[in-house]
Amino acid sequence: MGLDQLLEWIPAGGPEEALARQVMQDRLPRHVAIIMDGNGRWAGQRHLPRVEGHRAGIDAVRDVVEASARMGLEVLTLYAFSVENWKRPQAEVSTLMMLLKRYLRSELSTLLRNNIRFHVIGRTEALSTDVLDELRDAERKTATNTGMLFNIALNYGGRTEIVDAARRAMASGLDPQALDEQQFAGFLYTAGQPDPDLLIRTSGEMRVSNFLLWQIAYAEIWVTDTLWPDFRCRHLLEGVLAYQKRDRRFGGIAAPVAAGVK
Ligand code: IPE
Ligand code: IPE
Ligand code: MG
């Protein structure tokens, strides 16, 4: 996968193509994580119930997943349901779960066609068995795919993940004095994956809402006012281009200066 695969999929001559041609393939973020926000507001603007925003949000998921795989991202993580989202009305929660099942069923062929490996992160044991069965089925059927890893964060909380990792670390019998950051990361849900380079949040909110707290230590953050149901490949490309203009220092000094300093 790479820009050629993206270019053959997006409309020729449109804004996506112009953006795609500016992307530097050798400087792609390895891992993009997205806080999909604004479904409720999207529905509200149209005087529709909130769940209609979630329904419309599925089209955005579909587009972004395929665009990411074609672009050549290694990992895409979508935040679909937080541990705090159980506070929402029960009807909204069950619609979200129903939409998730429907998405998986209808999009499995897209995942397979694009060589995408599907993986769930979060406290999955708390999800209902019908949802869990669907998730495990999609994981199993895509397990041998070698292309992009698509994580969906479900019943996910960053603090919960860190507590779960601490429990696992303690139960592993490891000498506490020997535990370092790299080993600890191996107990997280994202063990073995690169940390997100780019964190995108839609609908303008400037917060991380308990998402990947450990992993985003040095992620570049890009917030767009676009509401999630309106988010498409074009916006993802805008985020990637903004990322490619950033100067990532990881606590050091800017690269051109560093090159001249002994
Ligand atoms: C994001 O949209 C979807 C989920 C959190 C599941 P919201 O439902 O949070 O939409 P807003 O933020 O209320 O507009
Ligand atoms: C973050 O959005 C959670 C997901 C996208 C699943 P929320 O809408 O739940 O976050 P807050 O409440 O605005 O912080
Ligand atoms: Mg929200």
Coordinates of C-alpha atoms and ligand atoms in Angstrom, one line a residue:
M1 CA 0.0 0.0 0.0
G2 CA 1.1 3.6 -0.5
L3 CA 0.1 6.8 -2.3
D4 CA -0.5 5.0 -5.6
Q5 CA -3.1 2.8 -4.0
L6 CA -4.7 6.0 -2.5
L7 CA -4.6 7.9 -5.8
E8 CA -6.4 5.1 -7.6
W9 CA -9.1 5.1 -5.1
I10 CA -9.8 8.9 -4.6
P11 CA -11.6 10.9 -7.3
A12 CA -9.2 12.2 -9.9
G13 CA -8.9 16.0 -10.1
G14 CA -10.6 16.6 -6.7
P15 CA -9.3 18.2 -3.5
E16 CA -8.2 14.8 -2.2
E17 CA -5.9 14.3 -5.1
A18 CA -4.3 17.7 -4.7
L19 CA -3.7 17.0 -1.0
A20 CA -2.5 13.4 -1.6
R21 CA 0.1 14.6 -4.0
Q22 CA 1.6 16.8 -1.3
V23 CA 2.1 14.0 1.2
M24 CA 5.7 12.8 1.7
Q25 CA 5.4 9.0 1.7
D26 CA 8.7 8.6 3.5
R27 CA 7.5 10.8 6.4
L28 CA 4.1 9.3 7.1
P29 CA 3.1 8.9 10.7
R30 CA 3.4 5.2 11.5
H31 CA 0.4 5.3 13.9
V32 CA -2.6 7.7 13.7
A33 CA -5.1 7.7 16.6
I34 CA -8.4 9.5 16.3
I35 CA -10.9 10.7 18.9
M36 CA -14.1 10.5 16.8
D37 CA -16.2 13.3 18.4
G38 CA -19.1 15.4 17.5
N39 CA -21.8 12.9 16.4
G40 CA -24.3 14.3 18.8
R41 CA -23.7 17.9 17.7
W42 CA -23.9 16.9 14.0
A43 CA -27.4 15.4 14.7
G44 CA -28.4 18.4 16.9
Q45 CA -27.6 20.8 14.0
R46 CA -30.1 18.8 11.9
H47 CA -32.7 18.6 14.7
L48 CA -32.2 14.8 14.7
P49 CA -31.8 12.4 17.6
R50 CA -28.2 11.9 18.7
V51 CA -28.2 8.3 17.5
E52 CA -28.6 9.6 13.9
G53 CA -25.2 11.3 14.3
H54 CA -23.7 7.9 15.3
R55 CA -25.3 6.3 12.3
A56 CA -23.9 8.9 10.0
G57 CA -20.5 8.5 11.7
I58 CA -20.2 5.0 10.3
D59 CA -19.7 6.4 6.8
A60 CA -16.7 8.4 8.2
V61 CA -15.2 5.3 9.8
R62 CA -15.6 3.4 6.5
D63 CA -13.8 6.1 4.5
V64 CA -11.0 6.8 7.0
V65 CA -10.2 3.1 7.5
E66 CA -9.8 2.4 3.8
A67 CA -7.9 5.7 3.2
S68 CA -5.5 4.9 6.0
A69 CA -4.8 1.5 4.8
R70 CA -4.3 2.6 1.2
M71 CA -2.0 5.5 2.3
G72 CA 0.2 3.0 4.0
L73 CA -0.3 3.7 7.7
E74 CA 1.0 0.9 9.9
V75 CA -1.6 1.4 12.7
L76 CA -4.9 3.3 12.9
T77 CA -6.6 3.5 16.3
L78 CA -10.2 4.8 16.5
Y79 CA -11.7 5.7 19.9
A80 CA -15.3 4.4 19.7
F81 CA -16.5 4.0 23.3
S82 CA -14.8 5.1 26.5
V83 CA -15.3 3.6 30.0
E84 CA -17.0 6.9 30.8
N85 CA -19.5 6.6 27.9
W86 CA -21.7 4.2 30.0
K87 CA -23.0 7.4 31.7
R88 CA -25.0 8.0 28.5
P89 CA -28.7 7.1 28.2
Q90 CA -29.1 3.3 27.8
A91 CA -30.8 3.6 24.5
E92 CA -27.9 5.6 23.1
V93 CA -25.4 3.0 24.4
S94 CA -27.3 0.1 22.9
T95 CA -27.6 1.9 19.5
L96 CA -23.9 2.4 19.5
M97 CA -23.3 -1.3 20.2
M98 CA -25.8 -2.3 17.5
L99 CA -24.1 0.0 15.0
L100 CA -20.7 -1.5 15.8
K101 CA -22.0 -5.0 15.1
R102 CA -23.6 -3.9 11.9
Y103 CA -20.4 -2.1 10.8
L104 CA -18.3 -5.2 11.5
R105 CA -20.6 -7.4 9.6
S106 CA -20.9 -5.2 6.5
E107 CA -17.2 -4.1 6.4
L108 CA -15.4 -7.3 7.0
S109 CA -15.0 -7.8 3.3
T110 CA -13.4 -4.3 3.0
L111 CA -11.0 -5.2 5.8
L112 CA -10.1 -8.5 4.1
R113 CA -9.7 -6.8 0.6
N114 CA -7.4 -4.2 2.1
N115 CA -5.3 -6.7 4.1
I116 CA -6.3 -5.0 7.3
R117 CA -5.9 -6.7 10.7
F118 CA -8.6 -5.8 13.1
H119 CA -8.0 -5.6 16.9
V120 CA -10.0 -4.5 19.9
I121 CA -8.4 -2.6 22.8
G122 CA -10.2 -1.9 26.1
R123 CA -11.9 -3.8 28.9
T124 CA -13.6 -6.0 26.4
E125 CA -14.8 -8.6 29.0
A126 CA -17.4 -6.0 30.2
L127 CA -19.1 -5.9 26.7
S128 CA -22.2 -8.1 26.0
T129 CA -21.5 -11.5 24.5
D130 CA -23.2 -10.7 21.2
V131 CA -20.9 -7.7 20.7
L132 CA -17.9 -9.6 21.9
D133 CA -18.6 -12.6 19.6
E134 CA -18.8 -10.2 16.6
L135 CA -15.5 -8.6 17.6
R136 CA -13.7 -11.8 18.1
D137 CA -15.0 -13.1 14.8
A138 CA -13.6 -10.1 13.0
E139 CA -10.3 -10.5 14.8
R140 CA -10.1 -14.1 13.9
K141 CA -10.9 -13.7 10.3
T142 CA -8.4 -10.9 9.8
A143 CA -5.7 -12.3 12.1
T144 CA -3.4 -13.4 9.2
N145 CA -3.6 -10.1 7.3
T146 CA -0.3 -8.4 7.1
G147 CA -1.3 -4.8 6.2
M148 CA -2.5 -2.0 8.4
L149 CA -3.4 -2.8 12.0
F150 CA -6.8 -1.3 12.8
N151 CA -7.4 -0.9 16.6
I152 CA -10.8 -0.1 17.8
A153 CA -10.9 1.3 21.4
L154 CA -14.0 0.0 23.1
N155 CA -14.8 0.3 26.8
Y156 CA -11.4 1.9 26.7
G157 CA -9.9 4.2 29.4
G158 CA -6.3 5.4 29.5
R159 CA -6.2 5.1 33.2
T160 CA -7.9 1.8 33.2
E161 CA -5.4 0.5 30.7
I162 CA -2.5 1.7 32.9
V163 CA -4.0 0.0 36.0
D164 CA -4.6 -3.2 34.0
A165 CA -1.0 -3.1 32.8
A166 CA 0.3 -2.6 36.4
R167 CA -1.8 -5.6 37.5
R168 CA -0.3 -7.7 34.7
A169 CA 3.2 -6.5 35.5
M170 CA 2.8 -7.4 39.2
A171 CA 1.3 -10.8 38.3
S172 CA 4.1 -11.6 35.9
G173 CA 6.6 -12.2 38.8
L174 CA 9.0 -9.6 37.3
D175 CA 11.5 -8.0 39.7
P176 CA 10.0 -4.6 40.3
Q177 CA 13.4 -3.0 40.3
A178 CA 13.9 -4.4 36.8
L179 CA 10.7 -2.9 35.4
D180 CA 11.4 -0.1 32.9
E181 CA 9.3 1.9 30.5
Q182 CA 9.8 -0.4 27.6
Q183 CA 8.8 -3.5 29.6
F184 CA 5.8 -1.7 31.1
A185 CA 4.6 -0.8 27.6
G186 CA 4.6 -4.5 26.9
F187 CA 1.8 -4.9 29.4
L188 CA -0.5 -2.3 27.8
Y189 CA -3.3 -3.2 25.4
T190 CA -1.1 -1.9 22.6
A191 CA 1.9 -4.1 23.4
G192 CA 4.3 -4.4 20.4
Q193 CA 2.7 -1.4 18.5
P194 CA 4.5 1.9 17.8
D195 CA 3.1 4.8 19.8
P196 CA 0.8 7.2 17.9
D197 CA 2.7 9.9 16.0
L198 CA -0.4 11.8 15.3
L199 CA -3.5 12.2 17.5
I200 CA -6.5 13.7 15.7
R201 CA -9.6 15.0 17.5
T202 CA -12.7 16.1 15.6
S203 CA -15.2 18.8 16.5
G204 CA -12.9 21.2 18.0
E205 CA -12.5 20.1 21.6
M206 CA -9.1 20.6 23.1
R207 CA -8.8 17.6 25.4
V208 CA -7.7 14.0 25.3
S209 CA -10.6 12.5 27.2
N210 CA -8.7 9.6 28.8
F211 CA -7.4 8.3 25.4
L212 CA -4.1 6.4 25.2
L213 CA -2.6 8.4 28.0
W214 CA 0.7 6.5 28.1
Q215 CA 1.1 6.2 24.4
I216 CA 0.5 9.8 23.4
A217 CA 3.5 11.1 25.4
Y218 CA 5.1 12.6 22.3
A219 CA 2.2 12.5 19.8
E220 CA 1.6 15.5 17.6
I221 CA -2.0 16.7 18.2
W222 CA -4.2 18.0 15.4
V223 CA -7.7 19.2 16.2
T224 CA -10.2 20.0 13.5
D225 CA -13.6 21.7 13.9
T226 CA -15.1 19.2 11.4
L227 CA -17.7 17.0 13.2
W228 CA -16.9 13.3 13.0
P229 CA -19.8 12.4 10.6
D230 CA -18.4 14.9 8.1
F231 CA -14.8 13.7 8.4
R232 CA -13.4 12.0 5.3
C233 CA -10.1 11.0 3.6
R234 CA -9.7 14.7 2.7
H235 CA -9.5 15.7 6.4
L236 CA -7.2 12.9 7.2
L237 CA -4.9 14.1 4.5
E238 CA -5.0 17.6 5.9
G239 CA -4.0 16.2 9.3
V240 CA -1.2 14.2 7.9
L241 CA 0.1 17.3 6.0
A242 CA -0.1 19.4 9.1
Y243 CA 1.9 16.6 10.9
Q244 CA 4.5 16.6 8.2
K245 CA 5.2 20.3 8.9
R246 CA 5.7 19.8 12.6
D247 CA 9.2 19.9 14.1
R248 CA 9.3 16.9 16.5
R249 CA 12.0 17.4 19.1
F250 CA 11.2 14.7 21.7
G251 CA 12.8 17.0 24.3
G252 CA 15.9 17.7 22.2
I253 CA 16.6 20.6 20.0
A254 CA 15.4 21.4 16.5
A255 CA 17.1 19.2 13.9
P256 CA 18.8 21.8 11.6
V257 CA 20.3 23.5 14.7
A258 CA 21.3 20.1 16.2
A259 CA 23.1 19.2 13.0
G260 CA 25.4 22.2 13.4
V261 CA 26.0 21.9 17.1
K262 CA 28.8 19.5 18.3
Ligands
IPE1 C1 -18.6 10.8 19.5 O1 -19.6 11.7 19.4 C2 -19.1 9.4 19.6 C3 -18.9 8.7 20.9 C4 -18.4 9.3 22.0 C5 -19.3 7.4 21.0 P1 -20.4 12.3 20.6 O2 -21.6 11.4 20.9 O3 -19.5 12.5 21.8 O4 -20.9 13.7 20.1 P2 -21.0 15.1 20.8 O5 -19.6 15.3 21.4 O6 -22.0 15.0 21.9 O7 -21.3 16.0 19.8
IPE2 C1 -14.4 10.8 23.7 O1 -15.5 11.6 23.4 C2 -14.7 9.4 23.6 C3 -14.9 8.8 22.3 C4 -14.7 9.4 21.2 C5 -15.3 7.5 22.3 P1 -16.5 12.1 24.5 O2 -17.5 12.9 23.8 O3 -17.0 11.0 25.3 O4 -15.5 13.0 25.4 P2 -15.9 14.3 26.3 O5 -17.0 13.9 27.2 O6 -16.3 15.4 25.4 O7 -14.6 14.6 27.0
MG3 MG -18.4 14.0 22.5

